[in-house]
Amino acid sequence: MKKNFFLSFVLIFGFTSAQLNAVNYSLDQLEQNKRINSNLANESLDDKKFVLIKDFEDHTERHFIIIKGNKATFIEIFDDKTTGESHSNVFSGDVLRTRHNMISLRFDTLEREKLTVPVVKSLLLKKQQTHIYLTDINTQERWMDENSLVMK
């Protein structure tokens, strides 16, 4: 009787342990999928170009962020669909990157003239597979790395 009880206990413990391992594996996979932006401190943003394109009925907006070291350039291009004209603004400023994949961009000059109120962007660095992108914290817009958009 003790042998049967002991054998039953070992089998139930083994089965429970296997189930627990399967559940832990599933939870690890879910966390890994959820944690898109985990541990990106070693990702270099030097000489990176990020692109955001917005298409409206009457015009198209193309936005570019170019990061070089601790300096950044923000370019806005507005294409009017009715007239075919394009207008652009070129801002320059600096970059602050935190340990938690947060990137703060402060653009204080517009085409070599100081702005009284700088343009500020707060972005979150994310990576999915091999693609790096930035998510605007306020608008949830995604700025794609230009290298991710190029067909190879």
Short mmCIF file of N, CA and C in Angstrom, two decimals:
data_model
loop_
_atom_site.label_atom_id
_atom_site.label_comp_id
_atom_site.label_asym_id
_atom_site.label_seq_id
_atom_site.Cartn_x
_atom_site.Cartn_y
_atom_site.Cartn_z
N MET A 1 0.82 -1.19 0.00
CA MET A 1 0.00 0.00 0.00
C MET A 1 0.87 1.26 0.00
N LYS A 2 1.94 1.23 0.83
CA LYS A 2 2.83 2.37 0.87
C LYS A 2 3.54 2.55 -0.47
N LYS A 3 3.87 1.41 -1.13
CA LYS A 3 4.55 1.49 -2.42
C LYS A 3 3.61 2.13 -3.46
N ASN A 4 2.32 1.72 -3.45
CA ASN A 4 1.35 2.29 -4.40
C ASN A 4 1.14 3.78 -4.14
N PHE A 5 1.07 4.13 -2.86
CA PHE A 5 0.91 5.54 -2.52
C PHE A 5 2.13 6.35 -2.96
N PHE A 6 3.30 5.81 -2.69
CA PHE A 6 4.54 6.49 -3.07
C PHE A 6 4.65 6.61 -4.59
N LEU A 7 4.31 5.52 -5.30
CA LEU A 7 4.36 5.53 -6.76
C LEU A 7 3.35 6.52 -7.33
N SER A 8 2.16 6.57 -6.76
CA SER A 8 1.14 7.53 -7.19
C SER A 8 1.61 8.96 -6.93
N PHE A 9 2.22 9.19 -5.79
CA PHE A 9 2.73 10.51 -5.45
C PHE A 9 3.81 10.95 -6.43
N VAL A 10 4.72 10.05 -6.79
CA VAL A 10 5.81 10.37 -7.73
C VAL A 10 5.23 10.67 -9.11
N LEU A 11 4.25 9.86 -9.57
CA LEU A 11 3.65 10.10 -10.87
C LEU A 11 2.90 11.43 -10.92
N ILE A 12 2.13 11.73 -9.88
CA ILE A 12 1.39 12.98 -9.84
C ILE A 12 2.36 14.15 -9.77
N PHE A 13 3.42 14.02 -8.96
CA PHE A 13 4.41 15.10 -8.87
C PHE A 13 5.11 15.31 -10.21
N GLY A 14 5.47 14.23 -10.89
CA GLY A 14 6.11 14.32 -12.20
C GLY A 14 5.20 14.96 -13.23
N PHE A 15 3.93 14.55 -13.24
CA PHE A 15 2.96 15.13 -14.18
C PHE A 15 2.76 16.62 -13.89
N THR A 16 2.64 16.99 -12.62
CA THR A 16 2.46 18.39 -12.23
C THR A 16 3.70 19.20 -12.60
N SER A 17 4.86 18.62 -12.38
CA SER A 17 6.10 19.31 -12.72
C SER A 17 6.19 19.56 -14.23
N ALA A 18 5.82 18.57 -15.03
CA ALA A 18 5.84 18.73 -16.48
C ALA A 18 4.85 19.81 -16.92
N GLN A 19 3.67 19.83 -16.32
CA GLN A 19 2.68 20.85 -16.64
C GLN A 19 3.18 22.24 -16.24
N LEU A 20 3.81 22.31 -15.08
CA LEU A 20 4.35 23.58 -14.62
C LEU A 20 5.44 24.08 -15.56
N ASN A 21 6.30 23.19 -16.03
CA ASN A 21 7.34 23.58 -16.98
C ASN A 21 6.73 24.08 -18.29
N ALA A 22 5.68 23.42 -18.76
CA ALA A 22 5.01 23.84 -20.00
C ALA A 22 4.37 25.21 -19.82
N VAL A 23 3.75 25.44 -18.68
CA VAL A 23 3.13 26.73 -18.41
C VAL A 23 4.20 27.82 -18.30
N ASN A 24 5.31 27.51 -17.62
CA ASN A 24 6.40 28.48 -17.51
C ASN A 24 6.97 28.82 -18.88
N TYR A 25 7.13 27.83 -19.73
CA TYR A 25 7.63 28.06 -21.09
C TYR A 25 6.67 28.97 -21.86
N SER A 26 5.37 28.69 -21.75
CA SER A 26 4.38 29.52 -22.43
C SER A 26 4.40 30.95 -21.92
N LEU A 27 4.52 31.12 -20.61
CA LEU A 27 4.57 32.46 -20.03
C LEU A 27 5.84 33.19 -20.46
N ASP A 28 6.96 32.48 -20.53
CA ASP A 28 8.20 33.09 -21.00
C ASP A 28 8.06 33.57 -22.44
N GLN A 29 7.42 32.76 -23.28
CA GLN A 29 7.21 33.16 -24.67
C GLN A 29 6.31 34.39 -24.76
N LEU A 30 5.25 34.42 -23.96
CA LEU A 30 4.36 35.58 -23.95
C LEU A 30 5.09 36.83 -23.48
N GLU A 31 5.90 36.69 -22.43
CA GLU A 31 6.66 37.83 -21.93
C GLU A 31 7.65 38.32 -22.98
N GLN A 32 8.29 37.39 -23.67
CA GLN A 32 9.25 37.77 -24.70
C GLN A 32 8.55 38.51 -25.83
N ASN A 33 7.36 38.05 -26.23
CA ASN A 33 6.61 38.74 -27.28
C ASN A 33 6.12 40.09 -26.79
N LYS A 34 5.73 40.18 -25.54
CA LYS A 34 5.23 41.42 -24.97
C LYS A 34 6.36 42.42 -24.79
N ARG A 35 7.53 41.91 -24.45
CA ARG A 35 8.66 42.75 -24.12
C ARG A 35 9.46 43.07 -25.38
N ILE A 36 8.84 43.79 -26.30
CA ILE A 36 9.48 44.14 -27.56
C ILE A 36 10.68 45.04 -27.30
N ASN A 37 10.58 45.91 -26.34
CA ASN A 37 11.60 46.90 -26.12
C ASN A 37 12.54 46.56 -24.97
N SER A 38 12.75 45.29 -24.67
CA SER A 38 13.59 44.94 -23.56
C SER A 38 15.06 44.97 -23.94
N ASN A 39 15.86 45.53 -23.06
CA ASN A 39 17.31 45.51 -23.14
C ASN A 39 17.85 46.00 -24.49
N LEU A 40 17.57 47.24 -24.82
CA LEU A 40 18.07 47.83 -26.06
C LEU A 40 19.17 48.86 -25.81
N ALA A 41 19.81 48.76 -24.66
CA ALA A 41 20.86 49.72 -24.31
C ALA A 41 22.04 49.63 -25.26
N ASN A 42 22.29 48.47 -25.83
CA ASN A 42 23.43 48.29 -26.73
C ASN A 42 23.11 48.64 -28.18
N GLU A 43 21.87 48.96 -28.48
CA GLU A 43 21.50 49.35 -29.85
C GLU A 43 22.02 50.75 -30.14
N SER A 44 22.80 50.86 -31.17
CA SER A 44 23.35 52.15 -31.55
C SER A 44 22.36 52.91 -32.44
N LEU A 45 22.14 54.16 -32.11
CA LEU A 45 21.26 55.01 -32.91
C LEU A 45 22.06 56.00 -33.74
N ASP A 46 23.38 55.90 -33.67
CA ASP A 46 24.24 56.82 -34.39
C ASP A 46 24.08 56.63 -35.90
N ASP A 47 23.87 57.71 -36.62
CA ASP A 47 23.65 57.72 -38.07
C ASP A 47 22.39 56.97 -38.48
N LYS A 48 21.37 56.97 -37.62
CA LYS A 48 20.09 56.35 -37.96
C LYS A 48 19.13 57.41 -38.49
N LYS A 49 18.28 56.98 -39.40
CA LYS A 49 17.27 57.85 -39.99
C LYS A 49 15.91 57.18 -39.81
N PHE A 50 14.99 57.89 -39.16
CA PHE A 50 13.65 57.36 -38.92
C PHE A 50 12.64 58.16 -39.74
N VAL A 51 11.63 57.46 -40.26
CA VAL A 51 10.68 58.04 -41.21
C VAL A 51 9.26 57.85 -40.70
N LEU A 52 8.44 58.90 -40.88
CA LEU A 52 7.01 58.84 -40.60
C LEU A 52 6.29 59.52 -41.77
N ILE A 53 5.35 58.83 -42.39
CA ILE A 53 4.62 59.38 -43.53
C ILE A 53 3.13 59.39 -43.18
N LYS A 54 2.52 60.56 -43.35
CA LYS A 54 1.08 60.71 -43.12
C LYS A 54 0.44 61.15 -44.43
N ASP A 55 -0.60 60.44 -44.82
CA ASP A 55 -1.27 60.75 -46.08
C ASP A 55 -2.67 61.26 -45.78
N PHE A 56 -2.97 62.48 -46.26
CA PHE A 56 -4.28 63.09 -46.10
C PHE A 56 -4.90 63.29 -47.47
N GLU A 57 -6.15 63.72 -47.51
CA GLU A 57 -6.84 63.92 -48.79
C GLU A 57 -6.17 65.00 -49.64
N ASP A 58 -5.79 66.10 -49.01
CA ASP A 58 -5.27 67.23 -49.77
C ASP A 58 -3.75 67.36 -49.75
N HIS A 59 -3.08 66.67 -48.83
CA HIS A 59 -1.63 66.77 -48.77
C HIS A 59 -1.02 65.52 -48.14
N THR A 60 0.29 65.40 -48.31
CA THR A 60 1.06 64.31 -47.70
C THR A 60 2.16 64.94 -46.85
N GLU A 61 2.34 64.39 -45.65
CA GLU A 61 3.40 64.86 -44.77
C GLU A 61 4.45 63.77 -44.64
N ARG A 62 5.69 64.14 -44.86
CA ARG A 62 6.80 63.24 -44.66
C ARG A 62 7.69 63.83 -43.57
N HIS A 63 7.97 63.05 -42.55
CA HIS A 63 8.78 63.51 -41.43
C HIS A 63 9.99 62.60 -41.31
N PHE A 64 11.15 63.20 -41.09
CA PHE A 64 12.39 62.45 -40.94
C PHE A 64 13.10 62.91 -39.66
N ILE A 65 13.62 61.96 -38.92
CA ILE A 65 14.49 62.25 -37.78
C ILE A 65 15.83 61.58 -38.07
N ILE A 66 16.87 62.39 -38.06
CA ILE A 66 18.22 61.88 -38.30
C ILE A 66 19.03 62.10 -37.04
N ILE A 67 19.56 61.02 -36.47
CA ILE A 67 20.31 61.09 -35.23
C ILE A 67 21.79 60.84 -35.52
N LYS A 68 22.63 61.76 -35.08
CA LYS A 68 24.09 61.61 -35.21
C LYS A 68 24.70 61.96 -33.87
N GLY A 69 25.08 60.94 -33.12
CA GLY A 69 25.63 61.16 -31.79
C GLY A 69 24.57 61.73 -30.87
N ASN A 70 24.88 62.89 -30.26
CA ASN A 70 23.89 63.52 -29.38
C ASN A 70 23.19 64.69 -30.07
N LYS A 71 23.32 64.78 -31.39
CA LYS A 71 22.64 65.81 -32.19
C LYS A 71 21.59 65.15 -33.08
N ALA A 72 20.54 65.90 -33.36
CA ALA A 72 19.46 65.36 -34.20
C ALA A 72 18.95 66.44 -35.14
N THR A 73 18.43 65.99 -36.26
CA THR A 73 17.80 66.85 -37.25
C THR A 73 16.40 66.31 -37.52
N PHE A 74 15.44 67.22 -37.55
CA PHE A 74 14.04 66.86 -37.79
C PHE A 74 13.60 67.61 -39.04
N ILE A 75 13.19 66.87 -40.06
CA ILE A 75 12.79 67.46 -41.33
C ILE A 75 11.32 67.15 -41.57
N GLU A 76 10.55 68.21 -41.85
CA GLU A 76 9.14 68.07 -42.22
C GLU A 76 9.01 68.48 -43.68
N ILE A 77 8.37 67.64 -44.48
CA ILE A 77 8.11 67.98 -45.87
C ILE A 77 6.61 67.84 -46.10
N PHE A 78 5.99 68.92 -46.59
CA PHE A 78 4.57 68.94 -46.87
C PHE A 78 4.38 69.00 -48.38
N ASP A 79 3.72 67.99 -48.94
CA ASP A 79 3.44 67.93 -50.37
C ASP A 79 1.96 68.21 -50.60
N ASP A 80 1.67 69.29 -51.31
CA ASP A 80 0.28 69.64 -51.64
C ASP A 80 -0.13 68.83 -52.87
N LYS A 81 -1.20 68.06 -52.74
CA LYS A 81 -1.64 67.20 -53.84
C LYS A 81 -2.31 67.98 -54.97
N THR A 82 -2.93 69.10 -54.65
CA THR A 82 -3.64 69.86 -55.69
C THR A 82 -2.68 70.67 -56.55
N THR A 83 -1.70 71.32 -55.93
CA THR A 83 -0.78 72.16 -56.69
C THR A 83 0.53 71.46 -57.03
N GLY A 84 0.86 70.42 -56.30
CA GLY A 84 2.12 69.71 -56.52
C GLY A 84 3.32 70.38 -55.86
N GLU A 85 3.10 71.43 -55.09
CA GLU A 85 4.19 72.14 -54.42
C GLU A 85 4.60 71.43 -53.15
N SER A 86 5.86 71.61 -52.79
CA SER A 86 6.39 71.04 -51.55
C SER A 86 6.99 72.16 -50.70
N HIS A 87 6.77 72.07 -49.42
CA HIS A 87 7.34 73.00 -48.45
C HIS A 87 8.03 72.18 -47.37
N SER A 88 9.13 72.69 -46.87
CA SER A 88 9.85 71.93 -45.86
C SER A 88 10.31 72.83 -44.72
N ASN A 89 10.49 72.21 -43.57
CA ASN A 89 11.07 72.84 -42.39
C ASN A 89 12.19 71.94 -41.90
N VAL A 90 13.32 72.53 -41.56
CA VAL A 90 14.45 71.75 -41.05
C VAL A 90 14.78 72.27 -39.65
N PHE A 91 14.58 71.40 -38.66
CA PHE A 91 14.88 71.72 -37.27
C PHE A 91 16.15 71.00 -36.87
N SER A 92 16.90 71.56 -35.95
CA SER A 92 18.05 70.86 -35.39
C SER A 92 18.05 71.03 -33.88
N GLY A 93 18.63 70.05 -33.23
CA GLY A 93 18.64 70.08 -31.77
C GLY A 93 19.47 68.95 -31.21
N ASP A 94 19.11 68.55 -30.00
CA ASP A 94 19.89 67.52 -29.33
C ASP A 94 19.05 66.34 -28.89
N VAL A 95 19.75 65.27 -28.52
CA VAL A 95 19.13 63.99 -28.15
C VAL A 95 19.52 63.64 -26.73
N LEU A 96 18.56 63.16 -25.96
CA LEU A 96 18.83 62.62 -24.63
C LEU A 96 18.24 61.22 -24.58
N ARG A 97 19.08 60.24 -24.27
CA ARG A 97 18.62 58.85 -24.21
C ARG A 97 18.77 58.33 -22.79
N THR A 98 17.70 57.73 -22.26
CA THR A 98 17.73 57.20 -20.90
C THR A 98 18.01 55.70 -20.92
N ARG A 99 18.15 55.14 -19.74
CA ARG A 99 18.40 53.70 -19.62
C ARG A 99 17.18 52.87 -19.96
N HIS A 100 16.01 53.46 -19.93
CA HIS A 100 14.78 52.70 -20.14
C HIS A 100 14.24 52.85 -21.56
N ASN A 101 15.14 52.98 -22.53
CA ASN A 101 14.80 53.07 -23.95
C ASN A 101 13.98 54.30 -24.31
N MET A 102 13.99 55.30 -23.46
CA MET A 102 13.31 56.55 -23.74
C MET A 102 14.28 57.48 -24.46
N ILE A 103 13.76 58.17 -25.48
CA ILE A 103 14.56 59.13 -26.23
C ILE A 103 13.80 60.45 -26.25
N SER A 104 14.47 61.49 -25.80
CA SER A 104 13.88 62.82 -25.81
C SER A 104 14.64 63.66 -26.82
N LEU A 105 13.90 64.23 -27.76
CA LEU A 105 14.49 65.07 -28.79
C LEU A 105 14.00 66.50 -28.56
N ARG A 106 14.94 67.44 -28.54
CA ARG A 106 14.60 68.85 -28.35
C ARG A 106 15.20 69.63 -29.51
N PHE A 107 14.32 70.14 -30.36
CA PHE A 107 14.75 70.89 -31.54
C PHE A 107 14.54 72.37 -31.25
N ASP A 108 15.65 73.11 -31.10
CA ASP A 108 15.56 74.50 -30.70
C ASP A 108 15.95 75.48 -31.80
N THR A 109 16.32 74.99 -32.98
CA THR A 109 16.61 75.89 -34.09
C THR A 109 15.83 75.45 -35.34
N LEU A 110 15.30 76.44 -36.04
CA LEU A 110 14.60 76.21 -37.30
C LEU A 110 15.38 76.92 -38.38
N GLU A 111 16.03 76.14 -39.22
CA GLU A 111 16.83 76.67 -40.32
C GLU A 111 17.75 77.78 -39.84
N ARG A 112 18.56 77.46 -38.81
CA ARG A 112 19.61 78.31 -38.22
C ARG A 112 19.07 79.49 -37.42
N GLU A 113 17.79 79.54 -37.12
CA GLU A 113 17.25 80.59 -36.28
C GLU A 113 16.71 79.96 -35.00
N LYS A 114 17.07 80.54 -33.86
CA LYS A 114 16.63 80.02 -32.57
C LYS A 114 15.12 80.16 -32.42
N LEU A 115 14.49 79.12 -31.87
CA LEU A 115 13.05 79.14 -31.60
C LEU A 115 12.83 79.58 -30.16
N THR A 116 11.76 80.32 -29.92
CA THR A 116 11.45 80.71 -28.54
C THR A 116 10.91 79.53 -27.75
N VAL A 117 10.13 78.69 -28.42
CA VAL A 117 9.62 77.47 -27.80
C VAL A 117 10.10 76.29 -28.65
N PRO A 118 10.96 75.44 -28.10
CA PRO A 118 11.49 74.33 -28.91
C PRO A 118 10.44 73.27 -29.20
N VAL A 119 10.65 72.55 -30.29
CA VAL A 119 9.81 71.40 -30.63
C VAL A 119 10.39 70.21 -29.89
N VAL A 120 9.55 69.53 -29.12
CA VAL A 120 10.02 68.42 -28.29
C VAL A 120 9.29 67.14 -28.70
N LYS A 121 10.04 66.07 -28.85
CA LYS A 121 9.48 64.75 -29.15
C LYS A 121 9.96 63.79 -28.09
N SER A 122 9.03 63.04 -27.51
CA SER A 122 9.36 61.98 -26.55
C SER A 122 9.04 60.66 -27.20
N LEU A 123 10.05 59.83 -27.37
CA LEU A 123 9.90 58.60 -28.12
C LEU A 123 10.39 57.41 -27.31
N LEU A 124 9.85 56.25 -27.62
CA LEU A 124 10.24 55.01 -26.99
C LEU A 124 10.88 54.12 -28.04
N LEU A 125 12.11 53.69 -27.78
CA LEU A 125 12.83 52.82 -28.71
C LEU A 125 12.32 51.40 -28.58
N LYS A 126 11.98 50.79 -29.71
CA LYS A 126 11.48 49.42 -29.72
C LYS A 126 12.16 48.63 -30.82
N LYS A 127 12.16 47.33 -30.65
CA LYS A 127 12.74 46.45 -31.65
C LYS A 127 11.89 45.21 -31.75
N GLN A 128 11.54 44.84 -32.96
CA GLN A 128 10.80 43.62 -33.20
C GLN A 128 11.55 42.85 -34.26
N GLN A 129 12.01 41.68 -33.90
CA GLN A 129 12.91 40.87 -34.73
C GLN A 129 14.15 41.69 -35.01
N THR A 130 14.38 42.10 -36.25
CA THR A 130 15.57 42.91 -36.57
C THR A 130 15.22 44.36 -36.87
N HIS A 131 13.96 44.74 -36.74
CA HIS A 131 13.51 46.08 -37.10
C HIS A 131 13.47 46.99 -35.87
N ILE A 132 14.17 48.10 -35.98
CA ILE A 132 14.16 49.10 -34.92
C ILE A 132 13.17 50.19 -35.31
N TYR A 133 12.39 50.66 -34.34
CA TYR A 133 11.47 51.76 -34.60
C TYR A 133 11.25 52.54 -33.32
N LEU A 134 10.73 53.73 -33.49
CA LEU A 134 10.43 54.62 -32.37
C LEU A 134 8.93 54.83 -32.30
N THR A 135 8.39 54.84 -31.10
CA THR A 135 6.97 55.11 -30.90
C THR A 135 6.84 56.42 -30.14
N ASP A 136 6.08 57.34 -30.70
CA ASP A 136 5.82 58.62 -30.03
C ASP A 136 4.94 58.35 -28.82
N ILE A 137 5.36 58.80 -27.68
CA ILE A 137 4.64 58.51 -26.44
C ILE A 137 3.28 59.19 -26.42
N ASN A 138 3.18 60.38 -27.01
CA ASN A 138 1.94 61.15 -26.96
C ASN A 138 0.93 60.73 -28.02
N THR A 139 1.38 60.43 -29.23
CA THR A 139 0.46 60.15 -30.33
C THR A 139 0.43 58.69 -30.75
N GLN A 140 1.35 57.87 -30.24
CA GLN A 140 1.48 56.45 -30.59
C GLN A 140 1.86 56.24 -32.06
N GLU A 141 2.37 57.28 -32.73
CA GLU A 141 2.83 57.14 -34.10
C GLU A 141 4.15 56.38 -34.12
N ARG A 142 4.35 55.59 -35.17
CA ARG A 142 5.57 54.79 -35.28
C ARG A 142 6.51 55.40 -36.31
N TRP A 143 7.71 55.64 -35.88
CA TRP A 143 8.78 56.13 -36.75
C TRP A 143 9.64 54.93 -37.11
N MET A 144 9.60 54.54 -38.36
CA MET A 144 10.33 53.35 -38.81
C MET A 144 11.76 53.71 -39.20
N ASP A 145 12.68 52.81 -38.89
CA ASP A 145 14.07 52.95 -39.34
C ASP A 145 14.10 52.84 -40.86
N GLU A 146 14.80 53.76 -41.49
CA GLU A 146 14.82 53.76 -42.95
C GLU A 146 15.39 52.45 -43.51
N ASN A 147 16.35 51.84 -42.83
CA ASN A 147 16.93 50.58 -43.28
C ASN A 147 15.91 49.46 -43.27
N SER A 148 14.89 49.55 -42.41
CA SER A 148 13.85 48.53 -42.36
C SER A 148 12.90 48.65 -43.55
N LEU A 149 12.81 49.85 -44.13
CA LEU A 149 11.88 50.07 -45.23
C LEU A 149 12.48 49.72 -46.59
N VAL A 150 13.80 49.66 -46.67
CA VAL A 150 14.46 49.40 -47.94
C VAL A 150 14.34 47.92 -48.26
N MET A 151 13.86 47.61 -49.47
CA MET A 151 13.74 46.23 -49.90
C MET A 151 15.11 45.69 -50.28
N LYS A 152 15.41 44.52 -49.77
CA LYS A 152 16.72 43.92 -50.07
C LYS A 152 16.55 42.74 -50.99
#
